[in-house]
Coordinates of C-alpha atoms in Angstrom, one line a residue:
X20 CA 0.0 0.0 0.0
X21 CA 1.9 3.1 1.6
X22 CA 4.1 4.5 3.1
X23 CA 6.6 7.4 3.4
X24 CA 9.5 8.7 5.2
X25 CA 10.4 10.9 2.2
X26 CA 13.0 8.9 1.0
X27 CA 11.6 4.9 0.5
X28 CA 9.1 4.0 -2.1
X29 CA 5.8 3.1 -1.3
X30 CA 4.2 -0.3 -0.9
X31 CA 0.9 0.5 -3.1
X32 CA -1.7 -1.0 -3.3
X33 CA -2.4 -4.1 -6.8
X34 CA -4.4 -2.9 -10.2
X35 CA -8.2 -2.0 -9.5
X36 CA -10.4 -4.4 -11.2
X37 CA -13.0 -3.3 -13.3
X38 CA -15.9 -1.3 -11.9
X39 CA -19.1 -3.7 -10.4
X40 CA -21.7 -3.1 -12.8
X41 CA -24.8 -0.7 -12.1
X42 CA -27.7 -2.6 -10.5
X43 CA -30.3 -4.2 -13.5
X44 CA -33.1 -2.3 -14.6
X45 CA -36.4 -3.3 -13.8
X46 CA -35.9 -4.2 -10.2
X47 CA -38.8 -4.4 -8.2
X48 CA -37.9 -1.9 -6.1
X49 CA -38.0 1.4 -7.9
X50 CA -35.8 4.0 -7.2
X51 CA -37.1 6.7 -4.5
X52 CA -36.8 10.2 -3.6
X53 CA -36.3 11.7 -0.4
X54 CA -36.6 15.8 -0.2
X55 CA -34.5 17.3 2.5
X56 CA -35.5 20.8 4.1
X57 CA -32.3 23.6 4.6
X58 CA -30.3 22.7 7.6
X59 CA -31.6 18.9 7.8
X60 CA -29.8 15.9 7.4
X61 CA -30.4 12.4 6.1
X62 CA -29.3 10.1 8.0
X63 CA -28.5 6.3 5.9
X64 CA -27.1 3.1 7.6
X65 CA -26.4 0.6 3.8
X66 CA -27.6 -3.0 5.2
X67 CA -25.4 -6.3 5.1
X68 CA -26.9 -7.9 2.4
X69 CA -27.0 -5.4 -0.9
X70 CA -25.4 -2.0 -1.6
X71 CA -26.8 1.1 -2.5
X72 CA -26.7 3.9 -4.7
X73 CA -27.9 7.9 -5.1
X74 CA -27.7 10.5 -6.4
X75 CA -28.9 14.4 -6.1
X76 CA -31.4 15.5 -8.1
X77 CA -31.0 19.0 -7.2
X78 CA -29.9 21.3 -4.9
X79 CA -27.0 21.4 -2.8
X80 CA -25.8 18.9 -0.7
X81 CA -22.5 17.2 1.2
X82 CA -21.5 14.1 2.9
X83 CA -19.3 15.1 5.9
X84 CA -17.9 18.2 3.8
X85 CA -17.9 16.8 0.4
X86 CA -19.7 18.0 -1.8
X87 CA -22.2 15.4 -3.9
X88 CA -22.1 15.9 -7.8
X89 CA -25.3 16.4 -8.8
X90 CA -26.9 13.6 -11.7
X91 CA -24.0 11.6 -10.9
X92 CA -24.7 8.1 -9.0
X93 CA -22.7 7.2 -6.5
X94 CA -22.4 3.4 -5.3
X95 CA -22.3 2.2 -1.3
X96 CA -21.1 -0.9 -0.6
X97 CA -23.2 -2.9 2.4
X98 CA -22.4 -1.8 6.3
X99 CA -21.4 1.6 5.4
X100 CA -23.1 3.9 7.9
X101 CA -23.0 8.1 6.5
X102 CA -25.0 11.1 6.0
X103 CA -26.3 13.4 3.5
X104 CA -26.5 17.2 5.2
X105 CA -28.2 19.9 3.3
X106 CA -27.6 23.8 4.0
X107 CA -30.3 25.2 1.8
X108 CA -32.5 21.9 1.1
X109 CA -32.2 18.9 -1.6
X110 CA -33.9 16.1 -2.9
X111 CA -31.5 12.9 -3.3
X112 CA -33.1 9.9 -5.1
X113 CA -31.8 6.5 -3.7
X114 CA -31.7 3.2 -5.2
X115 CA -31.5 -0.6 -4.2
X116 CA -30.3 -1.7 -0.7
X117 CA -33.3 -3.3 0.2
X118 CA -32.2 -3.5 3.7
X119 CA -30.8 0.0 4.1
X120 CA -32.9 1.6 6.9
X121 CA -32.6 5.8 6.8
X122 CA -34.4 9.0 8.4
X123 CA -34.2 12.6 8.4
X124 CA -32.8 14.1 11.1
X125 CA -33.9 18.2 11.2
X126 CA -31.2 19.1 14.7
X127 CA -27.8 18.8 13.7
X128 CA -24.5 20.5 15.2
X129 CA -23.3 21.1 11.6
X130 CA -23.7 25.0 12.6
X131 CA -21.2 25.2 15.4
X132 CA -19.0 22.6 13.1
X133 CA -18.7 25.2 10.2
X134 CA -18.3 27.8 12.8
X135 CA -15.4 25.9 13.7
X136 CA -14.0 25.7 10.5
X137 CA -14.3 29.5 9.8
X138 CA -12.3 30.5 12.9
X139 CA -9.5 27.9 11.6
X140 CA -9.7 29.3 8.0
X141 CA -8.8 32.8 9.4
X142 CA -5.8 31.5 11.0
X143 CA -4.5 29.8 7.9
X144 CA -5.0 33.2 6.4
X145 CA -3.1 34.7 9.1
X146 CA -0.3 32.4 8.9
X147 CA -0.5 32.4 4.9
X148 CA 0.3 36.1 5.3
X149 CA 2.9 36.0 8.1
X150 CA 6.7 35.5 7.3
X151 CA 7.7 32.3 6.6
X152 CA 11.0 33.1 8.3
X153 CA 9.0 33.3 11.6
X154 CA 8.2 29.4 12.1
X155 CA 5.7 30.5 15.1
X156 CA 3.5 32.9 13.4
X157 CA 3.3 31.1 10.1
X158 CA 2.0 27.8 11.7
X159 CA -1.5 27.6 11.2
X160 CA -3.9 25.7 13.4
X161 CA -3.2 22.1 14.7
X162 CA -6.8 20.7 15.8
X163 CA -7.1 18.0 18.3
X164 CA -10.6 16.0 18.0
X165 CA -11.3 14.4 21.8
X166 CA -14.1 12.9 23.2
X167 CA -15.2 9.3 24.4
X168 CA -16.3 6.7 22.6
X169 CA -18.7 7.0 19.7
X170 CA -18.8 10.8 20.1
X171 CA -18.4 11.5 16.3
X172 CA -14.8 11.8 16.6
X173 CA -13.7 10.7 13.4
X174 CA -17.1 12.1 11.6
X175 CA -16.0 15.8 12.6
X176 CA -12.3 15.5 12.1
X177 CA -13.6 14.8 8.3
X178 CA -15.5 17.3 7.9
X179 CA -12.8 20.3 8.6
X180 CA -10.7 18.3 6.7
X181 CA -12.6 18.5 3.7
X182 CA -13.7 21.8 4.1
X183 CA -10.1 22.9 4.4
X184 CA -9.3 21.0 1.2
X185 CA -11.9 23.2 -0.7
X186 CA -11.0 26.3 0.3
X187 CA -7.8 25.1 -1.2
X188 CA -5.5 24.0 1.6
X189 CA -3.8 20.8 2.7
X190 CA -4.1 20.3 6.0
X191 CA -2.6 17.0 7.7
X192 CA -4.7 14.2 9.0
X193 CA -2.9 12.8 12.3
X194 CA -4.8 9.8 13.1
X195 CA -4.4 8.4 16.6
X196 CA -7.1 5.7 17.1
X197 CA -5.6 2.0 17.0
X198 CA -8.7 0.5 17.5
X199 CA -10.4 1.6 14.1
X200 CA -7.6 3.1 11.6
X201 CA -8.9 6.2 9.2
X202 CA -6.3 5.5 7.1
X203 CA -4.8 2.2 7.3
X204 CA -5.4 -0.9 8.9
X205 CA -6.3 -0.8 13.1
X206 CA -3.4 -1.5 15.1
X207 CA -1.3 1.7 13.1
X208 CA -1.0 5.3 13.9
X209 CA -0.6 7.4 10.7
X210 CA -0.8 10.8 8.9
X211 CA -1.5 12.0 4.9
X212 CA -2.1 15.4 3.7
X213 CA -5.1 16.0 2.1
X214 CA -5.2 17.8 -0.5
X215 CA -9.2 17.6 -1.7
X216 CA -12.0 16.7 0.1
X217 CA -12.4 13.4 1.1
X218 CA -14.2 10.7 -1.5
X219 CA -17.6 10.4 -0.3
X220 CA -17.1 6.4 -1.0
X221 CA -13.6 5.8 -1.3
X222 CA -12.2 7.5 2.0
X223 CA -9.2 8.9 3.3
X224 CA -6.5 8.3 0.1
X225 CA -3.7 5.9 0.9
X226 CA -1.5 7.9 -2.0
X227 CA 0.9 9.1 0.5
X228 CA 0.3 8.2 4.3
X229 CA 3.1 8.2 7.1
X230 CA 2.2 5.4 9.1
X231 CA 3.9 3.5 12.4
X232 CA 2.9 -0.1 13.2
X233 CA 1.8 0.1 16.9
X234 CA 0.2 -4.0 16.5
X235 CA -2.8 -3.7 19.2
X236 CA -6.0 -2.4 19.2
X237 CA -5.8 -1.2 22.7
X238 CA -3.4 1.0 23.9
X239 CA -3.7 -0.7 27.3
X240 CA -1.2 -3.9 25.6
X241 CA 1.6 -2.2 25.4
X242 CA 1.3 2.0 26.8
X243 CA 5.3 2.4 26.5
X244 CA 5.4 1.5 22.7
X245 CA 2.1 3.4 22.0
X246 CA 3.9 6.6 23.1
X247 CA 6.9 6.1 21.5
X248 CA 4.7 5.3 18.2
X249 CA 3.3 8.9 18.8
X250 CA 6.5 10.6 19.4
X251 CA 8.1 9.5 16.4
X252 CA 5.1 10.2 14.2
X253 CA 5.2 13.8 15.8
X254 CA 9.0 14.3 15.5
X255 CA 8.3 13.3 12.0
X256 CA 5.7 15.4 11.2
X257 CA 7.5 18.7 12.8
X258 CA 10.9 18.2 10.5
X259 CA 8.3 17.7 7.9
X260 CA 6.2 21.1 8.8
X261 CA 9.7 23.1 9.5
X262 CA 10.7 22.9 5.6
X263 CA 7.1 23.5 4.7
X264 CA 5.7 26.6 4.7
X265 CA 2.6 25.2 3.0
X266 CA 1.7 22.1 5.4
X267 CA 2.6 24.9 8.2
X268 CA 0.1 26.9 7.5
X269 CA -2.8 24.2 6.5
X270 CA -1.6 22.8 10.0
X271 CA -3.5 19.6 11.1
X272 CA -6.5 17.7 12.4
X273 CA -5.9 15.4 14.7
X274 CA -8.4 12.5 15.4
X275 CA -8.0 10.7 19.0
X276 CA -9.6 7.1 20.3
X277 CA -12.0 7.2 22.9
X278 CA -10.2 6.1 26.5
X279 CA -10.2 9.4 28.2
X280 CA -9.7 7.8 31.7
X281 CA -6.6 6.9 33.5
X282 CA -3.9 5.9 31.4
X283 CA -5.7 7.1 28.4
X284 CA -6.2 10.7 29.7
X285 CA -2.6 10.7 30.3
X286 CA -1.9 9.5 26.8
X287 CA -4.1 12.1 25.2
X288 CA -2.2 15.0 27.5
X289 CA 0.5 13.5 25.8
X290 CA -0.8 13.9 22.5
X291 CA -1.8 17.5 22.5
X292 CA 1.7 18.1 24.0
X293 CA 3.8 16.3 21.3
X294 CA 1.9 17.7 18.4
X295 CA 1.6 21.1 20.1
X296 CA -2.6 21.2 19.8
X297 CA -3.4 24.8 19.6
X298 CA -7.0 24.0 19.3
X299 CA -8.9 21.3 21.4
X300 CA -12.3 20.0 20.5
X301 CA -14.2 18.7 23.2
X302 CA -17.3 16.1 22.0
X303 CA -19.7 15.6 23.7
X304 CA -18.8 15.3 27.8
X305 CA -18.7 18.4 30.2
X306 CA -16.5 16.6 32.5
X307 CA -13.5 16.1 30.1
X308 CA -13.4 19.4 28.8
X309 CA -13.7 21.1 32.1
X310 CA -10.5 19.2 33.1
X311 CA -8.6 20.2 30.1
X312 CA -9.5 23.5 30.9
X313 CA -7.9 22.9 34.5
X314 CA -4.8 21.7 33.0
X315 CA -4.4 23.8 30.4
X316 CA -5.0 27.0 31.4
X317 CA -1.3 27.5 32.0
X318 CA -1.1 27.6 28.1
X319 CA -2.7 30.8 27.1
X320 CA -2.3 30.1 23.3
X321 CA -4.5 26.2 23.7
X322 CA -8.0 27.2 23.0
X323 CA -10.9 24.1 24.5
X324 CA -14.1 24.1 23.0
X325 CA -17.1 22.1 24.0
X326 CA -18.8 20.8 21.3
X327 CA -22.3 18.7 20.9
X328 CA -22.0 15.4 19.3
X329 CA -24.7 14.6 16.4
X330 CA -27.8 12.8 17.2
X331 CA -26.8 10.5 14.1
X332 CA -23.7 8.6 16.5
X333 CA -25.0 6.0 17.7
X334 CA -23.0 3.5 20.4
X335 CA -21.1 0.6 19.1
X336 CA -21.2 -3.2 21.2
X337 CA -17.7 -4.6 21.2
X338 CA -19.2 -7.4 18.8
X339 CA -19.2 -4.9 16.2
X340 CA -16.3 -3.1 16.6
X341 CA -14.5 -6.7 16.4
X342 CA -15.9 -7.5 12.5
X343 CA -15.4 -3.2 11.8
X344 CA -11.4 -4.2 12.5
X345 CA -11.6 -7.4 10.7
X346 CA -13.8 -5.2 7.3
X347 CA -11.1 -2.7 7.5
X348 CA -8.1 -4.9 6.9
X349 CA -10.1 -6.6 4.4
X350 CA -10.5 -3.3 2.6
X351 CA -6.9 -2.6 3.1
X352 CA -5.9 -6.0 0.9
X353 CA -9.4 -5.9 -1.5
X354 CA -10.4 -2.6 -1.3
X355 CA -14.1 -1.6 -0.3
X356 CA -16.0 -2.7 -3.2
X357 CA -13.8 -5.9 -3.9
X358 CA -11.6 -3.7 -6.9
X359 CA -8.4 -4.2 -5.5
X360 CA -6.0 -7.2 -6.7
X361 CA -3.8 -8.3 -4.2
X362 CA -1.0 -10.5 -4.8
X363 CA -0.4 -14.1 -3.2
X364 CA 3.2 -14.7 -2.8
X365 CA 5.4 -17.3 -1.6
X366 CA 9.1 -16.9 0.5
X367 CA 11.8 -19.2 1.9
X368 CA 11.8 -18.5 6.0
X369 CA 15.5 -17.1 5.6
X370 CA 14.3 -14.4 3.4
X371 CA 12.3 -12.8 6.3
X372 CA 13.0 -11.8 9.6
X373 CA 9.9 -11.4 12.0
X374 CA 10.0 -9.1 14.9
X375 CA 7.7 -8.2 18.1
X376 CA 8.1 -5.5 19.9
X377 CA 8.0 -5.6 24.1
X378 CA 8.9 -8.6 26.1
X379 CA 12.5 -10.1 27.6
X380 CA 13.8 -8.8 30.2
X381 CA 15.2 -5.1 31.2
X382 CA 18.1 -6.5 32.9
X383 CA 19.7 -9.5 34.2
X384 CA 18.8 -10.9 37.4
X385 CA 22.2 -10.4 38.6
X386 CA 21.8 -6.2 38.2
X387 CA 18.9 -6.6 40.2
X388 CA 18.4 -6.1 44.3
X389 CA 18.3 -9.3 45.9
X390 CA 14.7 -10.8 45.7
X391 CA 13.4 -8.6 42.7
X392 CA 12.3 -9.9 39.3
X393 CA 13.4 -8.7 36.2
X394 CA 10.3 -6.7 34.6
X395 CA 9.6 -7.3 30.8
X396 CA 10.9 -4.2 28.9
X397 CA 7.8 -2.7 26.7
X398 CA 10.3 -1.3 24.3
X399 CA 12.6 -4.1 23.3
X400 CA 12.9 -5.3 19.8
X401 CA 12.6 -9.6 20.4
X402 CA 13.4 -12.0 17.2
X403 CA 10.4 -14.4 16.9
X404 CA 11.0 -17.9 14.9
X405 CA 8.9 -18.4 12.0
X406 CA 5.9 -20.8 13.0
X407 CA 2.6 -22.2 12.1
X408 CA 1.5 -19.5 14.9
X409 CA 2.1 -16.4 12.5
X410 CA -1.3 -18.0 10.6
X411 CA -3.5 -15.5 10.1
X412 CA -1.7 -13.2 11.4
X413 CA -1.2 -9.2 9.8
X414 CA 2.7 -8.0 9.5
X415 CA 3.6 -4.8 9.3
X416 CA 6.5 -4.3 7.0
X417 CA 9.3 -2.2 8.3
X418 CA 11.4 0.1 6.6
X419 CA 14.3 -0.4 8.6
X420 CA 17.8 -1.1 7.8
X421 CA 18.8 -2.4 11.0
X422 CA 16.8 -4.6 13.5
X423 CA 17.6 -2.2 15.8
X424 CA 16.0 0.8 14.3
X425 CA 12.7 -0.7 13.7
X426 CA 11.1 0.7 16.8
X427 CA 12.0 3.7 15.2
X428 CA 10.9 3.7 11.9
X429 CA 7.6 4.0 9.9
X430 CA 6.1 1.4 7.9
X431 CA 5.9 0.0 4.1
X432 CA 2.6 -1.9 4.4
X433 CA 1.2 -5.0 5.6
X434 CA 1.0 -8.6 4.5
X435 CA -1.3 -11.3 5.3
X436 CA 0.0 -14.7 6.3
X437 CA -2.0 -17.6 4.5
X438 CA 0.2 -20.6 5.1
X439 CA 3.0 -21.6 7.2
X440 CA 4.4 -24.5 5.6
X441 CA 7.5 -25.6 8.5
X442 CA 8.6 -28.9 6.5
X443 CA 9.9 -26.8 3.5
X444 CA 10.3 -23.7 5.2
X445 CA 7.9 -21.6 2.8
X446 CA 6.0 -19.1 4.2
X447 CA 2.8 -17.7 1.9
X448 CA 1.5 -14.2 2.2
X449 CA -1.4 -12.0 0.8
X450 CA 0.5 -8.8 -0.2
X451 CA -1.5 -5.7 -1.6
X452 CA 1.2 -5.8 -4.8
X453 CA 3.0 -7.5 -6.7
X454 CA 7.1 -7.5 -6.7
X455 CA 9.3 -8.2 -3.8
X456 CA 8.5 -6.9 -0.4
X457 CA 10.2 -3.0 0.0
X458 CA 11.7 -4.6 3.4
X459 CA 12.8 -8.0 4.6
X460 CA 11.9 -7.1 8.3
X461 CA 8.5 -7.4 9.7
X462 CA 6.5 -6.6 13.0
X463 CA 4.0 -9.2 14.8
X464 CA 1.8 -7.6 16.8
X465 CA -1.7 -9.0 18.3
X466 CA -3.3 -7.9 14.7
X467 CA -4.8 -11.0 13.2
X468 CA -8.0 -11.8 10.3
X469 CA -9.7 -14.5 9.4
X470 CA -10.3 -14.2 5.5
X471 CA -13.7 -15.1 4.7

């Protein structure tokens, strides 16, 4: 697929395969029409057994800040949950998806959202027009999205995303939540500049993405490494924005995961720190924006704003989040409507070398006070022998030179293990191209999918 340290090629993803076809004529179903008021909001979860296509008739409508085309149908595949927001009212004709339940929702947030986004355009202007000798003044706004769970996290870091693409910038997307992935597969923190609004289908583009393999889906696994993961991306990105004037002043959003207690406060203090949040978006809970208030009020320049979730988020069981992870790194190798070619490929054992990341011990017992145990060190790069247990498992392949510098550095792509075959010491692996792999070391995390 990806990846890019501004020097190494990128793993990209195989050829699309030709478009599905449009659904037959005739149907029994015939194609309906649903007329939206200004300022309302249709609201459309695609069912799990048929996709679903629309279009706008007329008017003026957008799908978390992009802009629909009108005449122009546009094809869902099944479990895709969105919505279609109107400012000045639209009528959108929809078609198939038999089991695709929707409403129309006439209280949104969207007016405090673009409210949002016009205070942040006017500091892009005011860092577009400042020196670009002057490194503080010329950085433009670096947003931090927070909020628990199913707060609409990812839904509003989206929106100002594409909304800054159309007024012409390319702001950064910083995506911090393991347990989903935005723009890669869960288990990764990554960044990609966007530079247009986001595909209403398609997503977040996978052209250019900086991405480090963190492995779990819970910070909680491993907290040392998941910090680390976030201090290298943000070292990255700051050499990055230092020769940029551009990026600078586009500046970033930065979307967050949903532990906000504990250790997961801690990690998101951490967060606004390292990437030096100016702006901190507060969804959807008083009592976590009134203590980032506490603690931040010794920063003058960190604005917090409380903002109202959308009626549309809805929670999520853990049941579901499970097979979200497991669509996502399908999409990653297939792509979301199946168009994507990936590439089955077979290697001897000594061609690869497979790492984990945490575990051995800190020190030998002997440096230790009499009676203590050595305590596994989270950070440590550990060898792991090629085994029928990798099956199923998802690899993160590293761009590192050196074993030791893997904690270090970003991330090619991913491969799929298939088969484990220990008697002739093959090893066969779903890769997203074709070609040998851009590095011969790997990560194992916890990541793992059962390809159905």
């Amino acid at each position: 697929m990806l990846g890019r340290n501004y020097e190494n090629a990128p793993f990209l993803p195989g050829p699309r395969a030709a478009a599905p076809p449009a659904p037959a004529q005739g149907r029994a179903t015939p194609p309906r029409q649903v007329k939206l008021e200004r300022e309302c909001e249709l609201r459309i979860e695609v069912g799990e057994n048929s996709p679903l296509r629309l279009r706008l008739l007329n008017g003026y409508a957008e799908i978390y800040g992009t802009e629909i085309p009108p005449e122009i149908w546009l094809n869902f595949p099944p479990r895709l949950k969105f919505a279609i927001f109107t400012w000045h009212g639209a009528t959108i004709e929809m078609d198939g998806g038999s089991d695709t339940s929707d409403y129309v929702a006439d209280e949104t947030p969207m007016i405090s959202y673009v409210n949002v986004h016009a205070i942040l355009e006017a500091r892009r202007n005011r860092a577009k027009a400042s020196s670009s000798d002057d490194i503080e003044s010329s950085q433009g706004p670096r947003v931090i999205v927070v909020g628990p769970t199913d707060s609409g996290k990812s839904t509003l870091s989206r929106m100002l995303l594409s909304w800054g693409a159309k007024q012409g910038w390319k702001p950064t997307f910083v995506d911090l939540d393991i347990g989903q992935g935005s723009i890669t597969v869960p288990g990764s923190i990554a960044a990609t500049p966007i530079e247009m609004p986001i595909d209403p289908v398609e997503g977040i583009p996978l052209e250019m993405p900086l991405v480090y393999f963190y492995g779990h889906t819970s910070p909680s696994a491993n907290v040392d490494l998941y910090k680390l993961a976030v201090k290298e991306l943000a070292q990255t990105l700051e050499k990055q924005f230092s020769g940029n004037s551009e990026s600078r002043a586009a500046g970033m959003v930065i979307n967050t995961m949903g532990w906000i207690e504990g250790v997961g406060y801690e990690l998101l203090l951490q967060a606004i720190d390292m990437f030096n949040a100016d702006v901190v978006l507060v969804l959807g809970q008083e009592k976590l924006c009134s203590m980032l208030k506490d603690v931040l009020k010794t920063k003058p320049k960190v604005d917090v704003v409380k903002l109202q979730k959308s009626g549309g988020v809805v929670s999520r069981p853990p049941r579901y989040r499970q097979k979200s992870r497991g669509y996502r790194i399908r999409e990653y190798f297939y792509g979301l409507a199946n168009d994507l070619s990936p590439h089955s490929n077979i290697a001897n054992f000594n061609d690869l070398s497979v790492y984990r990341i945490g575990g051995g011990p800190q020190a030998p017992r002997s440096a230790l006070p009499i009676g203590a145990e050595p305590a596994a060190d989270p950070t440590r790069v550990v060898p792991v022998n090629i085994s029928q247990d990798l099956l199923h498992s998802v690899l993160a392949v590293s761009f590192a030179k050196d074993p030791e510098d893997i904690i270090t550095s970003n991330v090619a792509g991913f491969i799929y293990i298939t088969d484990v075959d220990v008697q002739r010491k093959k090893i066969t692996y779903l890769a997203p191209s074709a070609g040998e792999l851009p590095g011969k070391f790997l990560i194992l995390g916890t990541l793992a999918w059962l390809e159905t």
